[in-house]
Amino acid sequence: MSSDALLELLRHKARHTHEELAEILAMSSADVATKIAAWEKQGTILGYHAVVHPERSGDLDVLAFIEVKVTPERGGGFDRLAMRIARFDQVVSCYLASGGYDLMVVVQGSDLREVARFVSERLSTLDGVISTATHFQLKTYKENGFLFEGESTAERLSVSPWAKQLTNDFFMDYSSIIARHIAAIPRSGIRDFFELVQGRDDVISLGVGEPDFTTPWHIREAAIYSLEKGQTTYTSNLGMLSLRKAIAKYVEKFFHVEYAAEKEIIVTVGVSEAIDLALRALLNPGDEVIYHEPCYVSYNPSIVMAYGKAVAVETTKGDGFSLKPEALAAAITPRTRMVMLNFPTNPTGAVATKEDLQGIAALCIKHDLIVMTDEIYSELRYDGEEHLSIAALPGMKERTILLHGFSKAFAMTGFRLGYACAPQPIIEAMMKIHQYAMLCAPIMSQNAAIEALENGMPSMIKMRDSYHQRRDFVVRRLNEMGIECHTPGGAFYVFPDISRFGLSSKDFAMKLLESESVAAVPGTAFGACGEGFLRCCYATGFDDLKLAMDKMEHFLSTLRWVPKQKVYAYGNQQNGLALMCYPLLCSWAFC
């Protein structure tokens, strides 16, 4: 056993006898005594119980003490921000402190630059952090009651090493354990933002994309009845055949595509699992997947987790955030394997025209590409427009994976149920992963889904009509208060342009939350091209929507620069067309 092993053991638990140390390390007691005596003589160990001098014990980590001044949150004080800071891997300890600063944060790093970079790029940029003051540990004179005397160390340009613990407990370094491609994936921008909202009863949330309706009673009753009948077993990996038959019937009627229930449909735990299964089943490392942004937050990470290369194609407000065939064509390379579509789109509510879908289909056929189309919002189309799936176009069924589910149209988010329809070889490949990773979707959810497909249409239409009314109201109010907002053709989101107010999307959302207790998601959570936009979900109560719009209008009046004139929307809301008019364009009032 090496001397380093003995020194490390002494550092973390210094009260073993020589005999105990010898037994632990498979050394002789004489060798242990000799090494300890040598370390004591040279000053590495001070005292019988092996207090290890932190500056003589090897090249360890830098330690810094960071004083942090923050803005306390309404109703939450310092706790939420302190907990966010404490979750950083570099943070060893985090304390509420008295005096000129509010928090004392102890940070570890491999060198000065790493600690300084963490403070400047991660800690100081957190919303709510006003200022920081960094103090590096340079030399140890006394620690844990032990005085370090007689030290004559030369003047140093770098900081002293630091043991990887402050107590007798070990700190395991997990940075080398987590897979690199997973460690590089950022946390969801939506979830990060809404950690700030948790526990606050005063916040009106326009953020989480979830229906405000309770699942219709007859659907809940079907799940209850299945439990009462004792249906609590596994099902086929593909899902209950009765459910797959109901799905096949529904898809043929709604999407105008025929699938064999026995071999071309798989029931999954939400559409998110179906996305993961399809990507892992079809991608080889390095294969490129093209998707359009702004988009649902999981698309890029899902591609990366399947060892693919995510290729984003930007969509614009001028095109209604729809993917244009010419933009897709420019992104295709010899490594392109798949195209991901999502219409109606989260977060923009965009829909694709028949002409655009035909152009995309022609490109996919030409380049022999697979299309994965997430159509979870397909029932939520407005203005009398009928949904068109790319899977229904000539030559596309054999190269399309159609994803759908029950969360949005039937208000069944908690049931966690989705499905994929595709050619049998693709479904078989997806099933192989599903059977080992998930086995099957819950049987009670599957029974509820049958009821939703067979008898849920009247309830769905009522919910859709309500969303339609709310969409028109929110779009009108936003435009009237000076925030330009296009009229989305589907889903239950608006994506207003807030770039004219001189704030980043994140700053706008944070200030709106802090000053008015209205939560909306920064557009950058859905991709870099979401900068300058805000996602507002109008699947919330009408009274809350009205209050949220009033609060947002009041918030605009508090900004340093505000439009002098309101924006008026002219045109027919029913066909989604509107002419935006800005009286006295570019005329501003200073507050």
XYZ file of C-alpha atoms in Angstrom:
591
model
C 0.000 0.000 0.000
C 1.390 3.444 -0.924
C 2.339 6.192 1.516
C -0.340 8.369 -0.083
C -3.025 5.891 1.046
C -1.785 6.087 4.623
C -1.657 9.878 4.547
C -5.165 10.073 3.088
C -6.497 7.783 5.809
C -4.819 9.844 8.530
C -6.269 13.022 7.088
C -9.847 11.797 7.290
C -9.713 9.728 10.494
C -6.643 10.384 12.569
C -7.487 8.453 15.746
C -6.540 4.922 14.666
C -3.713 3.188 16.499
C -0.667 2.072 14.536
C -1.922 -1.502 14.758
C -5.337 -0.551 13.354
C -3.754 1.392 10.530
C -1.476 -1.529 9.722
C -4.427 -3.930 9.566
C -6.494 -1.606 7.341
C -3.655 -0.995 4.886
C -2.040 -4.461 5.019
C 1.221 -2.978 6.341
C 3.355 -3.840 9.303
C 2.979 -1.768 12.468
C 6.681 -0.925 12.272
C 6.302 0.505 8.755
C 3.333 2.598 9.860
C 5.259 3.939 12.841
C 8.308 4.734 10.694
C 6.306 6.672 8.099
C 4.344 8.639 10.705
C 7.580 9.508 12.542
C 9.114 10.751 9.301
C 6.090 12.947 8.514
C 6.116 14.346 12.040
C 9.800 15.185 11.717
C 9.358 17.062 8.436
C 6.269 18.876 9.682
C 3.683 17.222 7.433
C 1.943 15.725 10.497
C 1.584 17.749 13.663
C 0.719 15.829 16.815
C 0.111 12.217 17.784
C -3.361 12.079 16.227
C -2.106 13.059 12.778
C -3.336 16.528 12.063
C -2.385 16.809 8.375
C -0.858 20.125 7.300
C -2.999 21.162 4.299
C -0.098 22.879 2.547
C 2.285 19.907 2.685
C -0.058 17.074 1.799
C -0.108 17.260 -1.973
C -1.693 19.183 -4.808
C -5.312 19.426 -3.713
C -8.047 22.022 -4.360
C -8.320 25.773 -4.002
C -10.796 27.055 -1.450
C -12.541 30.431 -1.621
C -14.993 32.230 0.620
C -17.535 34.269 -1.355
C -19.597 37.008 0.250
C -22.838 37.392 -1.679
C -25.333 40.244 -1.458
C -28.764 39.343 -2.794
C -32.255 40.731 -3.217
C -34.645 38.847 -0.917
C -37.696 37.409 -2.670
C -41.200 38.375 -1.749
C -42.517 35.739 0.652
C -39.393 33.627 0.309
C -36.612 35.690 1.811
C -33.165 34.399 0.995
C -34.029 30.698 1.089
C -34.851 29.999 -2.565
C -31.797 31.754 -3.942
C -29.579 30.196 -1.272
C -30.861 26.738 -2.241
C -30.162 27.430 -5.925
C -26.609 28.440 -5.060
C -26.143 25.429 -2.792
C -26.975 23.049 -5.662
C -23.898 24.041 -7.669
C -21.282 21.269 -7.609
C -18.530 23.789 -6.836
C -20.262 24.944 -3.638
C -19.078 23.160 -0.480
C -21.145 25.171 1.994
C -23.655 28.012 1.939
C -24.631 30.048 5.006
C -26.980 32.913 5.790
C -24.736 35.588 7.306
C -25.049 38.904 9.091
C -23.337 42.147 8.167
C -22.949 43.906 4.831
C -23.459 40.704 2.827
C -26.301 38.217 3.077
C -24.788 34.834 2.205
C -21.399 33.264 2.801
C -20.583 30.666 0.138
C -17.608 28.295 0.364
C -16.393 27.234 -3.088
C -13.817 24.655 -4.206
C -11.966 24.492 -7.521
C -8.815 23.057 -9.029
C -7.149 26.473 -9.418
C -7.706 30.202 -9.105
C -9.066 30.583 -12.611
C -11.681 27.864 -12.165
C -13.031 29.450 -8.990
C -12.962 32.951 -10.506
C -14.754 31.686 -13.616
C -17.448 30.044 -11.493
C -18.031 33.259 -9.547
C -18.159 35.503 -12.619
C -20.078 33.216 -14.987
C -22.370 31.182 -12.727
C -22.761 32.823 -9.330
C -22.738 36.546 -10.160
C -25.124 36.095 -13.104
C -27.919 34.552 -11.046
C -31.028 36.673 -10.918
C -31.226 38.216 -7.465
C -27.453 38.374 -6.893
C -26.437 42.036 -6.515
C -22.718 41.714 -5.793
C -20.027 39.298 -4.669
C -16.676 39.575 -2.889
C -14.221 36.693 -3.268
C -11.573 35.752 -0.678
C -9.113 32.967 -1.497
C -7.431 30.899 1.212
C -3.697 31.564 0.847
C -2.062 30.166 3.985
C -3.224 28.181 7.000
C -2.201 29.312 10.517
C -4.749 27.450 12.613
C -7.458 24.945 11.740
C -9.828 22.847 13.847
C -7.993 23.949 16.982
C -4.510 23.131 15.759
C -1.877 25.867 15.348
C 0.540 25.654 12.420
C 3.817 27.164 13.716
C 7.322 27.535 12.316
C 6.155 27.798 8.731
C 8.650 29.563 6.428
C 6.974 29.044 3.083
C 8.185 31.366 0.316
C 5.848 33.989 -1.064
C 3.431 32.319 -3.447
C 1.712 33.362 -6.630
C -0.857 30.575 -6.385
C -3.102 29.588 -3.511
C -2.275 26.818 -1.113
C -3.733 23.334 -1.659
C -6.882 22.470 0.219
C -8.116 19.177 1.501
C -11.248 17.874 -0.176
C -13.206 17.999 3.049
C -14.020 20.388 5.851
C -15.259 17.697 8.256
C -14.362 14.057 8.858
C -16.726 12.962 6.076
C -15.453 12.163 2.576
C -16.506 14.317 -0.389
C -16.744 12.148 -3.467
C -15.842 13.740 -6.792
C -18.767 12.913 -9.083
C -17.578 15.028 -12.008
C -15.584 12.113 -13.428
C -18.438 9.658 -12.886
C -21.279 11.352 -14.780
C -21.269 10.569 -18.509
C -19.777 13.497 -20.425
C -22.646 13.847 -22.898
C -25.134 13.934 -19.995
C -23.102 16.363 -17.902
C -23.050 18.759 -20.849
C -26.861 18.871 -21.101
C -28.333 21.981 -19.434
C -31.267 21.800 -17.069
C -34.652 22.629 -18.530
C -35.069 26.381 -18.830
C -38.712 25.983 -17.868
C -38.025 24.015 -14.694
C -35.157 26.259 -13.600
C -37.384 29.303 -13.918
C -40.332 27.775 -12.124
C -38.320 26.631 -9.147
C -38.608 30.297 -8.204
C -42.411 30.037 -8.294
C -42.773 26.920 -6.155
C -44.539 27.574 -2.878
C -45.733 31.061 -3.833
C -49.502 31.305 -3.634
C -49.556 34.851 -4.990
C -48.229 34.001 -8.466
C -50.421 33.796 -11.576
C -48.725 31.203 -13.728
C -48.764 31.507 -17.503
C -45.886 29.105 -17.671
C -46.401 25.360 -17.390
C -48.054 23.942 -20.503
C -50.837 22.045 -18.808
C -54.608 22.289 -19.214
C -56.365 23.958 -16.310
C -59.303 21.567 -16.776
C -59.639 18.484 -14.628
C -59.716 15.257 -16.609
C -63.387 14.673 -17.565
C -65.183 12.547 -15.008
C -66.104 9.698 -17.334
C -62.404 9.219 -18.160
C -61.391 9.254 -14.494
C -64.223 6.858 -13.754
C -62.839 4.394 -16.301
C -59.514 4.362 -14.454
C -61.281 3.945 -11.100
C -63.439 1.147 -12.446
C -60.396 -0.715 -13.766
C -58.870 -0.580 -10.290
C -62.099 -1.754 -8.695
C -62.091 -4.723 -11.065
C -58.580 -5.579 -9.938
C -56.929 -4.731 -13.247
C -53.507 -3.977 -11.803
C -51.288 -6.240 -13.900
C -48.708 -5.776 -16.635
C -49.967 -5.546 -20.199
C -48.367 -6.422 -23.504
C -45.175 -4.446 -24.133
C -46.954 -2.836 -27.061
C -49.939 -1.918 -24.880
C -53.402 -3.428 -24.508
C -54.646 -4.641 -27.879
C -58.058 -3.112 -27.169
C -56.396 0.294 -26.716
C -54.272 -0.113 -29.853
C -57.414 -0.921 -31.834
C -59.103 2.194 -30.456
C -56.010 4.228 -31.390
C -55.975 2.797 -34.916
C -59.638 3.719 -35.370
C -59.112 7.237 -33.999
C -55.974 7.900 -36.077
C -57.675 6.759 -39.265
C -60.618 9.063 -38.612
C -58.661 12.100 -37.404
C -55.316 11.859 -39.229
C -56.547 9.920 -42.300
C -53.778 7.311 -42.005
C -54.341 3.581 -41.500
C -52.174 1.565 -39.093
C -52.378 -2.104 -38.077
C -53.163 -2.248 -34.372
C -51.296 -5.538 -33.941
C -47.881 -4.405 -35.219
C -47.739 -0.706 -36.132
C -48.706 0.968 -32.841
C -46.918 1.078 -29.485
C -48.329 2.625 -26.303
C -45.757 4.602 -24.314
C -45.416 6.450 -21.025
C -46.180 9.845 -22.510
C -45.054 11.190 -25.866
C -41.689 12.002 -24.278
C -40.899 8.307 -23.983
C -41.977 7.743 -27.573
C -39.511 10.451 -28.700
C -36.714 8.800 -26.743
C -37.544 5.333 -28.088
C -37.636 6.485 -31.700
C -34.338 8.344 -31.472
C -32.500 5.510 -29.744
C -33.963 2.949 -32.113
C -32.899 4.750 -35.307
C -29.799 6.842 -34.607
C -26.211 5.753 -34.843
C -23.603 7.936 -33.089
C -23.080 11.137 -35.039
C -26.272 10.935 -37.100
C -27.824 14.354 -37.576
C -31.397 15.188 -36.626
C -32.904 18.439 -37.908
C -35.554 20.159 -35.811
C -37.089 23.619 -35.876
C -36.650 26.271 -33.178
C -38.136 27.736 -31.047
C -39.212 24.271 -29.937
C -40.179 22.088 -27.011
C -37.307 21.986 -24.530
C -36.663 18.221 -24.693
C -35.947 17.838 -28.414
C -32.289 18.857 -28.402
C -31.382 16.950 -25.193
C -33.230 13.852 -26.394
C -31.169 13.815 -29.582
C -27.934 14.265 -27.634
C -28.833 11.486 -25.188
C -29.296 9.161 -28.169
C -25.765 10.106 -29.354
C -27.114 12.052 -32.295
C -26.142 15.523 -33.449
C -28.907 18.095 -33.025
C -29.232 20.573 -35.914
C -31.575 23.490 -35.236
C -33.273 25.402 -38.042
C -34.484 28.815 -36.959
C -38.060 29.829 -37.672
C -39.106 33.465 -37.621
C -42.007 35.633 -36.585
C -42.328 36.815 -40.182
C -43.064 33.256 -41.321
C -45.430 32.601 -38.437
C -42.725 30.393 -36.877
C -43.440 27.693 -39.465
C -40.617 25.585 -40.916
C -40.018 26.539 -44.530
C -38.834 23.874 -47.009
C -36.004 26.084 -48.255
C -34.662 26.484 -44.691
C -34.823 22.728 -44.194
C -33.064 22.084 -47.513
C -30.149 24.299 -46.479
C -29.602 22.229 -43.311
C -29.563 18.774 -44.926
C -26.153 17.075 -45.157
C -24.988 13.533 -45.988
C -25.137 12.787 -42.221
C -28.781 13.822 -41.863
C -30.873 10.895 -40.681
C -34.132 12.356 -39.398
C -36.337 15.446 -39.371
C -38.398 16.290 -36.268
C -41.616 18.257 -36.659
C -44.029 19.691 -34.104
C -47.201 21.312 -35.443
C -49.051 22.939 -33.786
C -45.864 24.045 -32.081
C -44.887 24.479 -28.471
C -44.036 27.331 -27.673
C -45.296 29.455 -30.571
C -48.639 27.886 -31.476
C -47.435 27.808 -35.104
C -49.088 25.584 -37.688
C -47.767 24.340 -41.020
C -49.527 24.978 -44.317
C -50.255 22.160 -46.709
C -47.783 23.659 -49.191
C -44.976 23.725 -46.618
C -45.676 20.146 -45.542
C -45.645 19.014 -49.168
C -42.293 20.751 -49.684
C -40.855 19.139 -46.544
C -42.177 15.734 -47.614
C -40.566 16.066 -51.055
C -37.197 16.816 -49.441
C -37.477 13.852 -47.090
C -38.304 11.505 -49.959
C -35.495 12.923 -52.089
C -32.876 12.515 -49.336
C -34.351 9.292 -47.868
C -34.995 10.808 -44.442
C -37.192 9.606 -41.604
C -39.728 12.091 -40.220
C -40.737 12.075 -36.560
C -43.799 14.275 -36.128
C -45.015 15.206 -32.636
C -48.684 16.126 -33.070
C -49.764 16.217 -29.435
C -51.642 19.516 -29.992
C -53.330 18.446 -33.239
C -56.890 18.584 -31.853
C -56.332 22.144 -30.639
C -56.656 23.916 -34.000
C -58.655 27.122 -34.218
C -60.481 29.281 -36.745
C -62.170 26.251 -38.332
C -58.916 24.935 -39.803
C -58.525 21.159 -40.075
C -55.284 19.577 -38.937
C -53.130 17.956 -41.614
C -50.465 15.402 -40.722
C -47.418 14.910 -42.926
C -47.977 11.169 -42.456
C -51.119 11.468 -44.614
C -49.241 12.824 -47.640
C -48.380 10.467 -50.503
C -45.208 8.468 -49.917
C -44.842 9.550 -46.301
C -46.494 6.879 -44.148
C -43.610 4.469 -44.754
C -41.027 7.003 -43.543
C -42.961 8.750 -40.762
C -43.228 8.121 -37.021
C -46.478 9.745 -35.875
C -46.462 10.629 -32.181
C -49.577 11.510 -30.254
C -51.058 11.250 -26.784
C -53.760 12.238 -24.328
C -52.235 14.953 -22.133
C -53.278 18.103 -23.969
C -56.541 17.470 -25.823
C -58.094 15.290 -23.092
C -56.465 17.017 -20.062
C -54.752 13.803 -18.971
C -51.211 14.992 -18.186
C -50.904 12.933 -14.999
C -51.945 9.710 -16.718
C -48.631 9.769 -18.633
C -49.810 8.064 -21.782
C -48.806 8.474 -25.403
C -48.362 6.366 -28.494
C -46.371 6.032 -31.685
C -47.597 4.856 -35.075
C -45.009 3.728 -37.624
C -44.044 0.895 -39.968
C -43.698 -2.471 -38.201
C -39.856 -2.683 -38.297
C -39.580 0.696 -36.540
C -42.202 -0.211 -33.944
C -40.376 -3.495 -33.304
C -37.091 -1.655 -32.722
C -38.783 0.817 -30.381
C -40.455 -2.033 -28.514
C -37.068 -3.666 -27.799
C -35.962 -0.599 -25.856
C -39.369 -0.102 -24.257
C -39.600 -3.678 -22.958
C -36.286 -3.433 -21.120
C -36.527 0.180 -19.943
C -40.232 0.620 -19.163
C -41.975 -2.714 -19.859
C -45.432 -1.201 -20.357
C -47.604 1.801 -19.614
C -49.862 1.589 -16.515
C -52.951 -0.508 -17.204
C -55.329 1.900 -15.445
C -54.136 4.734 -17.679
C -54.642 2.557 -20.736
C -58.237 1.819 -19.700
C -58.870 5.530 -19.202
C -57.426 6.219 -22.667
C -59.898 3.841 -24.295
C -62.743 5.806 -22.722
C -61.204 9.098 -23.892
C -60.930 7.919 -27.495
C -64.382 6.392 -27.625
C -66.407 8.973 -25.690
C -64.190 11.977 -24.970
C -64.766 14.107 -28.068
C -67.594 16.300 -26.641
C -65.474 17.211 -23.603
C -62.467 17.898 -25.803
C -64.441 20.247 -28.059
C -65.690 22.244 -25.054
C -62.133 22.648 -23.782
C -60.888 23.626 -27.247
C -63.594 26.258 -27.642
C -62.635 27.735 -24.293
C -58.955 27.883 -25.312
C -60.010 29.604 -28.532
C -61.793 32.356 -26.593
C -58.821 32.806 -24.279
C -56.415 32.972 -27.213
C -58.378 35.794 -28.822
C -58.561 37.664 -25.522
C -54.838 37.366 -24.729
C -53.702 38.272 -28.248
C -55.955 41.343 -28.256
C -54.840 42.540 -24.814
C -51.145 42.064 -25.558
C -51.349 44.024 -28.793
C -53.406 46.781 -27.169
C -50.842 47.283 -24.411
C -47.997 47.592 -26.927
C -46.634 44.046 -27.108
C -46.715 42.726 -30.656
C -48.183 39.223 -30.728
C -49.093 37.116 -33.751
C -52.251 35.026 -33.650
C -51.291 31.368 -33.164
C -53.205 28.772 -35.135
C -53.091 26.041 -32.523
C -51.965 24.699 -29.119
C -52.541 26.968 -26.096
C -49.560 29.325 -26.159
C -48.829 32.808 -27.399
C -45.276 33.951 -28.147
C -45.274 37.748 -27.935
C -42.337 39.879 -29.081
C -40.963 41.883 -26.128
C -37.705 42.938 -27.799
C -38.761 46.586 -28.146
C -38.614 47.102 -24.386
C -34.839 46.854 -24.126
C -34.759 43.840 -21.799
C -33.595 40.319 -22.481
C -36.262 37.636 -22.367
C -34.962 36.377 -19.045
C -34.768 39.832 -17.488
C -38.261 40.705 -18.702
C -39.686 37.474 -17.246
C -37.850 37.875 -13.946
C -38.868 41.505 -13.474
C -42.467 40.654 -14.364
C -42.425 37.901 -11.755
C -40.764 40.037 -9.085
C -42.886 43.141 -9.543
C -46.275 41.743 -10.554
C -46.175 38.064 -9.498
C -46.965 36.936 -13.050
C -44.917 33.989 -14.305
C -44.154 33.493 -17.987
C -41.286 31.620 -19.613
C -38.360 33.414 -21.296
C -38.251 32.629 -25.004
C -34.640 31.491 -24.703
C -35.817 28.404 -22.825
C -36.908 27.129 -26.256
C -33.718 27.904 -28.154
C -31.407 30.830 -28.804
C -33.717 32.286 -31.447
C -36.350 32.682 -28.728
C -34.484 35.738 -27.455
C -36.768 38.752 -27.469
C -39.895 36.646 -26.932
C -41.939 35.339 -24.034
C -44.087 32.211 -23.854
C -47.440 32.671 -22.176
C -49.736 29.694 -21.721
C -53.398 30.684 -21.762
C -54.612 27.310 -20.433
C -55.502 28.938 -17.152
C -58.655 30.406 -15.650
C -60.192 33.374 -17.466
C -60.227 35.510 -14.318
C -56.526 34.843 -13.797
C -55.822 35.634 -17.435
C -57.577 38.979 -17.148
C -55.703 39.841 -13.963
C -52.413 38.717 -15.505
C -52.952 40.994 -18.510
C -53.783 43.924 -16.223
C -50.640 43.290 -14.203
C -48.518 42.994 -17.333
C -49.855 46.306 -18.637
C -49.022 47.928 -15.307
C -45.535 46.406 -15.479
C -44.937 47.997 -18.890
C -45.764 51.390 -17.432
C -42.945 50.989 -14.896
C -40.237 50.304 -17.455
C -37.739 53.044 -18.199
C -38.806 53.215 -21.843
C -42.414 52.531 -22.822
C -44.308 52.988 -26.088
C -46.024 56.366 -26.291
C -48.889 54.887 -28.288
C -50.601 51.560 -28.032
C -50.518 48.934 -30.724
C -53.829 48.245 -32.379
C -54.779 45.025 -34.156
C -57.022 45.216 -37.184
C -58.404 42.341 -39.187
C -60.354 39.180 -38.787
C -59.283 37.243 -35.675
C -61.297 34.288 -36.939
C -58.959 33.646 -39.863
C -55.832 34.464 -37.902
C -54.983 37.548 -39.991
C -54.223 40.862 -38.371
C -52.675 44.134 -39.523
C -50.425 45.655 -36.858
C -50.481 49.447 -36.750
C -48.086 51.516 -34.630
C -49.207 55.151 -34.388
C -46.232 57.515 -34.120
C -43.838 54.620 -34.748
C -40.598 54.790 -32.748
C -41.955 57.597 -30.578
C -41.147 56.864 -26.960
C -41.834 58.470 -23.632
C -39.280 58.673 -20.861
C -40.593 57.803 -17.419
